[in-house]
JSON list of C-alpha atoms and ligand atoms in Angstrom, two decimals:
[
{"chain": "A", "resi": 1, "resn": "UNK", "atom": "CA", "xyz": [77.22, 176.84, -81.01]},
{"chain": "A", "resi": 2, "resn": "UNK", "atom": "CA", "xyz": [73.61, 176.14, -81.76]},
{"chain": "A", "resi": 3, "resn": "UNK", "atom": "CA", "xyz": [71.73, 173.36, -79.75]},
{"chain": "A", "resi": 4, "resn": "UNK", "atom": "CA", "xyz": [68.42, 172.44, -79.55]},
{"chain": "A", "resi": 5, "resn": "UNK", "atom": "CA", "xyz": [66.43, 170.30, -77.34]},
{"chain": "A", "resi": 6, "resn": "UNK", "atom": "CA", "xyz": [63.48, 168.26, -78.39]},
{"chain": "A", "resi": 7, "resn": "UNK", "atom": "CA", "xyz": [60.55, 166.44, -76.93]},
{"chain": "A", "resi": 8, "resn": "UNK", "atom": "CA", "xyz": [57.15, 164.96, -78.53]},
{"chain": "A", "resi": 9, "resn": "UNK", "atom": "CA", "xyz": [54.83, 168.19, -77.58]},
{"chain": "A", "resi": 10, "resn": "UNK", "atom": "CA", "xyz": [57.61, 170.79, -77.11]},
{"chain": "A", "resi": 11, "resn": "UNK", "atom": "CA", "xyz": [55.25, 172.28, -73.98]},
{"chain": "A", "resi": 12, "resn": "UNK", "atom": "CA", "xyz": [56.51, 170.06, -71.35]},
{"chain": "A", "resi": 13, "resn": "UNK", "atom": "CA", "xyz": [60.24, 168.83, -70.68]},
{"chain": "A", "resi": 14, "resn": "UNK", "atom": "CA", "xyz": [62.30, 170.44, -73.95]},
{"chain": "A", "resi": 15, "resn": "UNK", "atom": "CA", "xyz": [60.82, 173.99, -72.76]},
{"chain": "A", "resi": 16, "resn": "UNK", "atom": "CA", "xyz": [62.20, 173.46, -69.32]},
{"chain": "A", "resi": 17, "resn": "UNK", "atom": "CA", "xyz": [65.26, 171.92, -70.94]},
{"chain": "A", "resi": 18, "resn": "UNK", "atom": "CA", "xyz": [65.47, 175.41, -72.82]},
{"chain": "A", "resi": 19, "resn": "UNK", "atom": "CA", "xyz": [65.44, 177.74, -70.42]},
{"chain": "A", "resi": 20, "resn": "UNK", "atom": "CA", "xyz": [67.76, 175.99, -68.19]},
{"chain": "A", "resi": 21, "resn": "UNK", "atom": "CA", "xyz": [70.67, 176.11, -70.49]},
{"chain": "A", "resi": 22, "resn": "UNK", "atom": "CA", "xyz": [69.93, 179.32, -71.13]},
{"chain": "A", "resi": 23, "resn": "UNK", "atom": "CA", "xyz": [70.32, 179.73, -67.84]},
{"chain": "A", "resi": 24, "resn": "UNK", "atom": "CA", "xyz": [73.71, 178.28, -67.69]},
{"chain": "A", "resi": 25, "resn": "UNK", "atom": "CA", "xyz": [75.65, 179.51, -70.80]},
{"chain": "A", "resi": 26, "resn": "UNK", "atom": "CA", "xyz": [76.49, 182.76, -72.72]},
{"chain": "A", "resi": 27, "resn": "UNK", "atom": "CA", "xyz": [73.55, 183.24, -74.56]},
{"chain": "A", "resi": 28, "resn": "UNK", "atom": "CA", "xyz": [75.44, 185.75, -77.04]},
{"chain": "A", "resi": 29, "resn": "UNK", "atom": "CA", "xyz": [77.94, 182.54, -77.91]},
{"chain": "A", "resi": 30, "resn": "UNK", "atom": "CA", "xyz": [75.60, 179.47, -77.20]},
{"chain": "A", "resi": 31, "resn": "UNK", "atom": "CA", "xyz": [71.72, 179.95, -79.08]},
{"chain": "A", "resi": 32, "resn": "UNK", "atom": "CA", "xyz": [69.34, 177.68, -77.39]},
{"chain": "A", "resi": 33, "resn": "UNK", "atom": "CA", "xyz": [65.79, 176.56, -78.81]},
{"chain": "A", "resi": 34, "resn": "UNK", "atom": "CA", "xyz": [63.32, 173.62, -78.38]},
{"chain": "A", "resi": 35, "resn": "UNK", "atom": "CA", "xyz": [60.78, 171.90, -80.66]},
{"chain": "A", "resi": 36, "resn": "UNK", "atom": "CA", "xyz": [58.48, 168.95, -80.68]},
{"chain": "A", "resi": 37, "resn": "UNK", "atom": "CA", "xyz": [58.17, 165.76, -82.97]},
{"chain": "A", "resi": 38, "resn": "UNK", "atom": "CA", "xyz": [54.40, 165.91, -82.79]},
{"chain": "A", "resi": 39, "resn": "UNK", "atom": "CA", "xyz": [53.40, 169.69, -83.85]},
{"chain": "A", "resi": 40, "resn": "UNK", "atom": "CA", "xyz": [50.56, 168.68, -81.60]},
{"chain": "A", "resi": 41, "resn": "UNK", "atom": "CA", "xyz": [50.28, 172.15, -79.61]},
{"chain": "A", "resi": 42, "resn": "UNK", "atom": "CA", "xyz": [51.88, 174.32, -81.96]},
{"chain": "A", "resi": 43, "resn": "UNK", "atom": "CA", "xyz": [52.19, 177.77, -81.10]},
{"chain": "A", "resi": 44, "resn": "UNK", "atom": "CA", "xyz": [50.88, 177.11, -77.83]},
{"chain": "A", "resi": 45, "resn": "UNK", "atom": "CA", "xyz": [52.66, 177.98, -74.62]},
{"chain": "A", "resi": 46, "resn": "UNK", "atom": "CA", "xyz": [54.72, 175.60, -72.31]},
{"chain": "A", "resi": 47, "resn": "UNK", "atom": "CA", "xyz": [52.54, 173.87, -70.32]},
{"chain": "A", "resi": 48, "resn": "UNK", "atom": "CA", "xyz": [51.22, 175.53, -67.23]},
{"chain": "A", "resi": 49, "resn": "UNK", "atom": "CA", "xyz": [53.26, 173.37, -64.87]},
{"chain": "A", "resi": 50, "resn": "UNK", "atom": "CA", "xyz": [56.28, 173.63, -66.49]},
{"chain": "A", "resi": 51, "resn": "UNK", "atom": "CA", "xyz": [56.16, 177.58, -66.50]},
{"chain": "A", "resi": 52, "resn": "UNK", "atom": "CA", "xyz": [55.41, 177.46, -62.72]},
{"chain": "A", "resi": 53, "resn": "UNK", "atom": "CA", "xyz": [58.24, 174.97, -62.11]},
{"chain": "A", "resi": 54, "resn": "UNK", "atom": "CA", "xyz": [60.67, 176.67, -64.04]},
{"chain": "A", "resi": 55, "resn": "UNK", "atom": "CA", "xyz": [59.42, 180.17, -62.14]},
{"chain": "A", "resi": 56, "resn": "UNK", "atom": "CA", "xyz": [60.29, 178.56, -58.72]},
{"chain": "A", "resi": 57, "resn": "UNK", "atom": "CA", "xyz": [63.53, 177.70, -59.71]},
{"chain": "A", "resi": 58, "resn": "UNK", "atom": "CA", "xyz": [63.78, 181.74, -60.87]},
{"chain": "A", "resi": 59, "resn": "UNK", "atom": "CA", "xyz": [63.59, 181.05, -64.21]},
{"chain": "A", "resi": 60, "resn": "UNK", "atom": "CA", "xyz": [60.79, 182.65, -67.14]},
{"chain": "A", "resi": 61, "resn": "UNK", "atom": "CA", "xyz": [59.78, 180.09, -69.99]},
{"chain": "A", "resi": 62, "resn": "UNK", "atom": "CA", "xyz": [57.25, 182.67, -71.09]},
{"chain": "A", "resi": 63, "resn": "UNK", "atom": "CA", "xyz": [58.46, 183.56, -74.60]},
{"chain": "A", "resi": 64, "resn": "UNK", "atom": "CA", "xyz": [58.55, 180.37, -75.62]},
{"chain": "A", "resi": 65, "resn": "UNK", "atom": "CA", "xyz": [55.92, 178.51, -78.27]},
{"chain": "A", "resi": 66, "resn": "UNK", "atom": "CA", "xyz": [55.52, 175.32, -78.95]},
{"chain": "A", "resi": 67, "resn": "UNK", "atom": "CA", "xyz": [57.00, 174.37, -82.61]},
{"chain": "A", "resi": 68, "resn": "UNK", "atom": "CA", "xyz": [57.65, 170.96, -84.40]},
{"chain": "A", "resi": 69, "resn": "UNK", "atom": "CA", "xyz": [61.04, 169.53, -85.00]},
{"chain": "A", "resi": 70, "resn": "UNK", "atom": "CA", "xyz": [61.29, 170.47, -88.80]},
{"chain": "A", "resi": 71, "resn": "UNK", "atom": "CA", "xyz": [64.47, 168.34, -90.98]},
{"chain": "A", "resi": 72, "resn": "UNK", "atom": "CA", "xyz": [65.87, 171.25, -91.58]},
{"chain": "A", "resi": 73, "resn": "UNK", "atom": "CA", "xyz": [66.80, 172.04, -88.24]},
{"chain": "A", "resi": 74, "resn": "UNK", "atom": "CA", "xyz": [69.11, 169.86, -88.79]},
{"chain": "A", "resi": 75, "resn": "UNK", "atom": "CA", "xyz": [71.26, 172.48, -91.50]},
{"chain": "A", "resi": 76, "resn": "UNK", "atom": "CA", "xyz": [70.79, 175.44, -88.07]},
{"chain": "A", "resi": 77, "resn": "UNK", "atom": "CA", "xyz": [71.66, 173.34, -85.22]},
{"chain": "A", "resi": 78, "resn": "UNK", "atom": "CA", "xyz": [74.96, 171.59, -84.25]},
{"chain": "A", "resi": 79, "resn": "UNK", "atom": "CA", "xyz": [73.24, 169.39, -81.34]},
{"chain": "A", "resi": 80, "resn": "UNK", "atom": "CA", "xyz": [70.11, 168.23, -81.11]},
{"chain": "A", "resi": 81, "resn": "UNK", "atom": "CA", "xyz": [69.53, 166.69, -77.81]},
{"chain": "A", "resi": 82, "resn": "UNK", "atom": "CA", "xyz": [66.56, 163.97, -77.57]},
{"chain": "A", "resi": 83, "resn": "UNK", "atom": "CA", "xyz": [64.29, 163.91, -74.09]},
{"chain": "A", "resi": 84, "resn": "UNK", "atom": "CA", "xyz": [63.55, 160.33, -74.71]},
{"chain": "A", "resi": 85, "resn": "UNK", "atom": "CA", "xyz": [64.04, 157.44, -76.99]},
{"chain": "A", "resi": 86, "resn": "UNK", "atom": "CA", "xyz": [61.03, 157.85, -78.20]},
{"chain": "A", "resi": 87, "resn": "UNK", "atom": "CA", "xyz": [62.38, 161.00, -79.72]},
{"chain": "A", "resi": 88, "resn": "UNK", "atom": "CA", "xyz": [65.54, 159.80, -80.76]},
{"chain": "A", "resi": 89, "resn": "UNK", "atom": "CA", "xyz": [63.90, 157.64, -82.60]},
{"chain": "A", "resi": 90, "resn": "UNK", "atom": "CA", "xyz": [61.64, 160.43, -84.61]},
{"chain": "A", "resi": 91, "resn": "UNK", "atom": "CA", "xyz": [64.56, 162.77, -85.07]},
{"chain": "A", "resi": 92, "resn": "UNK", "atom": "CA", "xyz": [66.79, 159.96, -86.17]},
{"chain": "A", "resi": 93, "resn": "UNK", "atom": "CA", "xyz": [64.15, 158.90, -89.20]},
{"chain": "A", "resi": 94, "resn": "UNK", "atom": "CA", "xyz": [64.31, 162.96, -90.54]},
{"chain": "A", "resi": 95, "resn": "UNK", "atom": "CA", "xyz": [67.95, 162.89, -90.58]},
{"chain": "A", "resi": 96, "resn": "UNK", "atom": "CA", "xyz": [69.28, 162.87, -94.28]},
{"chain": "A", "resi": 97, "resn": "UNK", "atom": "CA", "xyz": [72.92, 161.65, -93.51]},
{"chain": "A", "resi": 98, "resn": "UNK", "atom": "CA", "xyz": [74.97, 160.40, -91.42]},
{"chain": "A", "resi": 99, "resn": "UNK", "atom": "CA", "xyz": [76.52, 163.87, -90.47]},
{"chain": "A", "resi": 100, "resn": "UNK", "atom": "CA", "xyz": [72.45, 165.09, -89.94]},
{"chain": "A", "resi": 101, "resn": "UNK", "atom": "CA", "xyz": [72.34, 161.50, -87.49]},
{"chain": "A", "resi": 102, "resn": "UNK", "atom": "CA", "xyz": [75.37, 162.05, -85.53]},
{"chain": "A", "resi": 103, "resn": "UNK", "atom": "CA", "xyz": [74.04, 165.68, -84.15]},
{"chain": "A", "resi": 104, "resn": "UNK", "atom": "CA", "xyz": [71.10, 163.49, -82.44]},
{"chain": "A", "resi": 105, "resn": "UNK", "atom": "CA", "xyz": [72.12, 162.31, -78.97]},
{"chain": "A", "resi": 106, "resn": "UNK", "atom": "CA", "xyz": [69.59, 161.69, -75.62]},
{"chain": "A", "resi": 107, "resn": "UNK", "atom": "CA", "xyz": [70.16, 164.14, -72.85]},
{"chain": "A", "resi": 108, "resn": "UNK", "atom": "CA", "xyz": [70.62, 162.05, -69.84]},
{"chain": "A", "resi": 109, "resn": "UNK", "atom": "CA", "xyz": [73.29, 160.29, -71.89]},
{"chain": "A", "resi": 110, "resn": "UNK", "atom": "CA", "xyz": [75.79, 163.44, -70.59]},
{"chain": "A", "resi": 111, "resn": "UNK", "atom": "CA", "xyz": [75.51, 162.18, -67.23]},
{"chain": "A", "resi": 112, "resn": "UNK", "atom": "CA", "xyz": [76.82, 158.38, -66.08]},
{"chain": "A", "resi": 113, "resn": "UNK", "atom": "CA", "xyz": [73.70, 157.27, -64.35]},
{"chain": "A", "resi": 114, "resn": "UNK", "atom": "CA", "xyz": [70.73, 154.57, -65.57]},
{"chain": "A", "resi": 115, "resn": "UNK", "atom": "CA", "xyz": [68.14, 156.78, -66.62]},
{"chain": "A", "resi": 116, "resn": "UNK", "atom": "CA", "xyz": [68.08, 156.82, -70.64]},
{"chain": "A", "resi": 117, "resn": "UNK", "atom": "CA", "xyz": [64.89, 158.85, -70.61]},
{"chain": "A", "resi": 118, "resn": "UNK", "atom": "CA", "xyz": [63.92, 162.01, -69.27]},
{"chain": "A", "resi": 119, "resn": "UNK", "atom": "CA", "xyz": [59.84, 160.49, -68.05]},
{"chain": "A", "resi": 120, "resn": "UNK", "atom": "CA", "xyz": [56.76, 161.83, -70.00]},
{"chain": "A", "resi": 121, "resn": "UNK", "atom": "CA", "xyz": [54.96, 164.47, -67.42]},
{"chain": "A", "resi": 122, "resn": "UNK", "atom": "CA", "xyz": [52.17, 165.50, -69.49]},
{"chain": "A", "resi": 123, "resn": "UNK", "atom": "CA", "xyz": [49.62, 163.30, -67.92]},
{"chain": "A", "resi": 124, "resn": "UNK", "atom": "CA", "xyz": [50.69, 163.00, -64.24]},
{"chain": "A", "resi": 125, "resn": "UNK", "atom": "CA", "xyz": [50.59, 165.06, -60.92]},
{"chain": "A", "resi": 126, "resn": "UNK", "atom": "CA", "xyz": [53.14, 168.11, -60.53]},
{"chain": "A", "resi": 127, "resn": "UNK", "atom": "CA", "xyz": [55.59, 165.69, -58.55]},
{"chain": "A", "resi": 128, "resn": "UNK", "atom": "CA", "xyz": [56.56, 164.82, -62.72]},
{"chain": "A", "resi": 129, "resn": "UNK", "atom": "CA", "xyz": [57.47, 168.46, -63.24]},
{"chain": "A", "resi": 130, "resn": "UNK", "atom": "CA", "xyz": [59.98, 168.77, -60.13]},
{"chain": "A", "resi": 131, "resn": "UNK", "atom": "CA", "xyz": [61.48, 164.99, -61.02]},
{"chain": "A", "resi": 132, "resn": "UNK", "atom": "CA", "xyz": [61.63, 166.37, -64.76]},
{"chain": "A", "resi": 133, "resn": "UNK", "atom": "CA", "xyz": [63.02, 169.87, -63.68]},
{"chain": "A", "resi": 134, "resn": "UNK", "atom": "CA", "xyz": [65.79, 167.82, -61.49]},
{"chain": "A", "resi": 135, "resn": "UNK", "atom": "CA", "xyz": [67.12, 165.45, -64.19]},
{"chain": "A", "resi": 136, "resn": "UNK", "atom": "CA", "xyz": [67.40, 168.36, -66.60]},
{"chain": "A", "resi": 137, "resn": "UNK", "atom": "CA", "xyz": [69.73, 170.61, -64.21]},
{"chain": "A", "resi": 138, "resn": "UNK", "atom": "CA", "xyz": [71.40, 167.99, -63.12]},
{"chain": "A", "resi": 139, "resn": "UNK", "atom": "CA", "xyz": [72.35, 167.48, -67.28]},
{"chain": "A", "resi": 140, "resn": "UNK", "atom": "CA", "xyz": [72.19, 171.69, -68.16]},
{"chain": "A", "resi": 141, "resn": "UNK", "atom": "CA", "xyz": [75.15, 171.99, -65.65]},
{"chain": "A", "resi": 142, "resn": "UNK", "atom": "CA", "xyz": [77.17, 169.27, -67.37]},
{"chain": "A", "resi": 143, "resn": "UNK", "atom": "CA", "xyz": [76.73, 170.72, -70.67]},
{"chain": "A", "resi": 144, "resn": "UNK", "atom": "CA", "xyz": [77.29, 173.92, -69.52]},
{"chain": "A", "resi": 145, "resn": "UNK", "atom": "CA", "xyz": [80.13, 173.43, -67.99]},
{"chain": "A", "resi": 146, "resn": "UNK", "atom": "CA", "xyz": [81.82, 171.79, -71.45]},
{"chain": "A", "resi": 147, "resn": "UNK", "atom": "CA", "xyz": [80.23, 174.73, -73.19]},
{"chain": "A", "resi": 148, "resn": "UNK", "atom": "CA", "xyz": [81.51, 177.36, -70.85]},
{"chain": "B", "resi": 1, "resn": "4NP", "atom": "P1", "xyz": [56.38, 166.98, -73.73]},
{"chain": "B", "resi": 1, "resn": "4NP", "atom": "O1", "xyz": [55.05, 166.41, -73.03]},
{"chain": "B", "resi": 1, "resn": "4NP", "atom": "O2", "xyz": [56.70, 166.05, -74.85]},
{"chain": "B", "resi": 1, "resn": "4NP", "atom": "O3", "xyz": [57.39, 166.93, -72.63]},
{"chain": "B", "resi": 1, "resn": "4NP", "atom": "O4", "xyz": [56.04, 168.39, -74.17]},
{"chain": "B", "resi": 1, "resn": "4NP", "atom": "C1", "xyz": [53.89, 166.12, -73.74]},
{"chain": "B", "resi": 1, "resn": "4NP", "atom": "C2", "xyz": [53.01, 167.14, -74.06]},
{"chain": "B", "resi": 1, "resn": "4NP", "atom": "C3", "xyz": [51.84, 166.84, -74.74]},
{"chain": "B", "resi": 1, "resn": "4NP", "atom": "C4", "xyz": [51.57, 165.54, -75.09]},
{"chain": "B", "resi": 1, "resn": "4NP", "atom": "C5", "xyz": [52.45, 164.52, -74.78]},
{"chain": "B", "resi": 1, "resn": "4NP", "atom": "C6", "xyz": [53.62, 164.82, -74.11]},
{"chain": "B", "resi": 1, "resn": "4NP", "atom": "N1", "xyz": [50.36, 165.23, -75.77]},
{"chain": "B", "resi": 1, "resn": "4NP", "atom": "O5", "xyz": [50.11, 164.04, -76.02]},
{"chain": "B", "resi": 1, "resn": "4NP", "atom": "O6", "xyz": [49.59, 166.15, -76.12]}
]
């Protein structure tokens, strides 16, 4: 099983999204990665705040780099989960088929609450980070626990 989680910058929320489901699963059976629409900080490092939220929660985003969503992620990955609609959107116009389209779904839509969008961090306080970090467990575990 192959998933991979997506956001515009791929420094922020998918990074966090990453590491915990890696976390969560067996890493030998389930292969986790992350990229961004944008390509905008390619090859950088997750964003300082989401390394130091991740840490507190015992968990090292470190080895990850940025990298944008390419279509042919779509041929490597079975799931391709979407941070936002925003995103959806984006991955949606790459796909090549309806098979491609059908791998794309939004996170928060594995749990039953009102959220559809995991919120943007990038430019607010590290309150974001913790709300961000929150959502995304509270989805991992579900996941997980239908991966598991
Ligand atoms: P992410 O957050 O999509 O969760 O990684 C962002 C990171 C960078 C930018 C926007 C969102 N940016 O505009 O550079």
């Amino acid at each position: 099983m192959k998933i991979l989680m997506v956001c515009l910058g791929n420094i922020c929320r998918s990074p966090l999204a990453q590491g915990i489901l890696e976390s969560k699963v067996h890493t030998d059976r389930v292969y986790v990665d992350s990229a961004g629409t944008s390509g905008y900080h390619e090859g950088n490092l997750p964003d300082p705040r989401s390394i130091q939220t991740a840490k507190k929660y015992g968990i090292d985003i470190t080895s990850q780099r940025s990298r944008k969503f390419l279509a042919t992620d779509f041929d490597m990955f079975d799931v391709i989960y979407a941070m936002d609609e925003s995103n959806f959107e984006d991955i949606i116009q790459l796909s090549r088929n309806k098979e491609e389209a059908k791998k794309v779904k939004l996170i928060l839509d594995e749990l039953s609450n009102e959220d559809k969008n995991v919120p943007d961090p990038y430019h607010g306080g590290d309150q974001g980070f913790e709300n961000v970090y929150k959502m995304l467990e509270e989805a991992c575990e579900l996941i997980a626990s239908k991966l598991n």
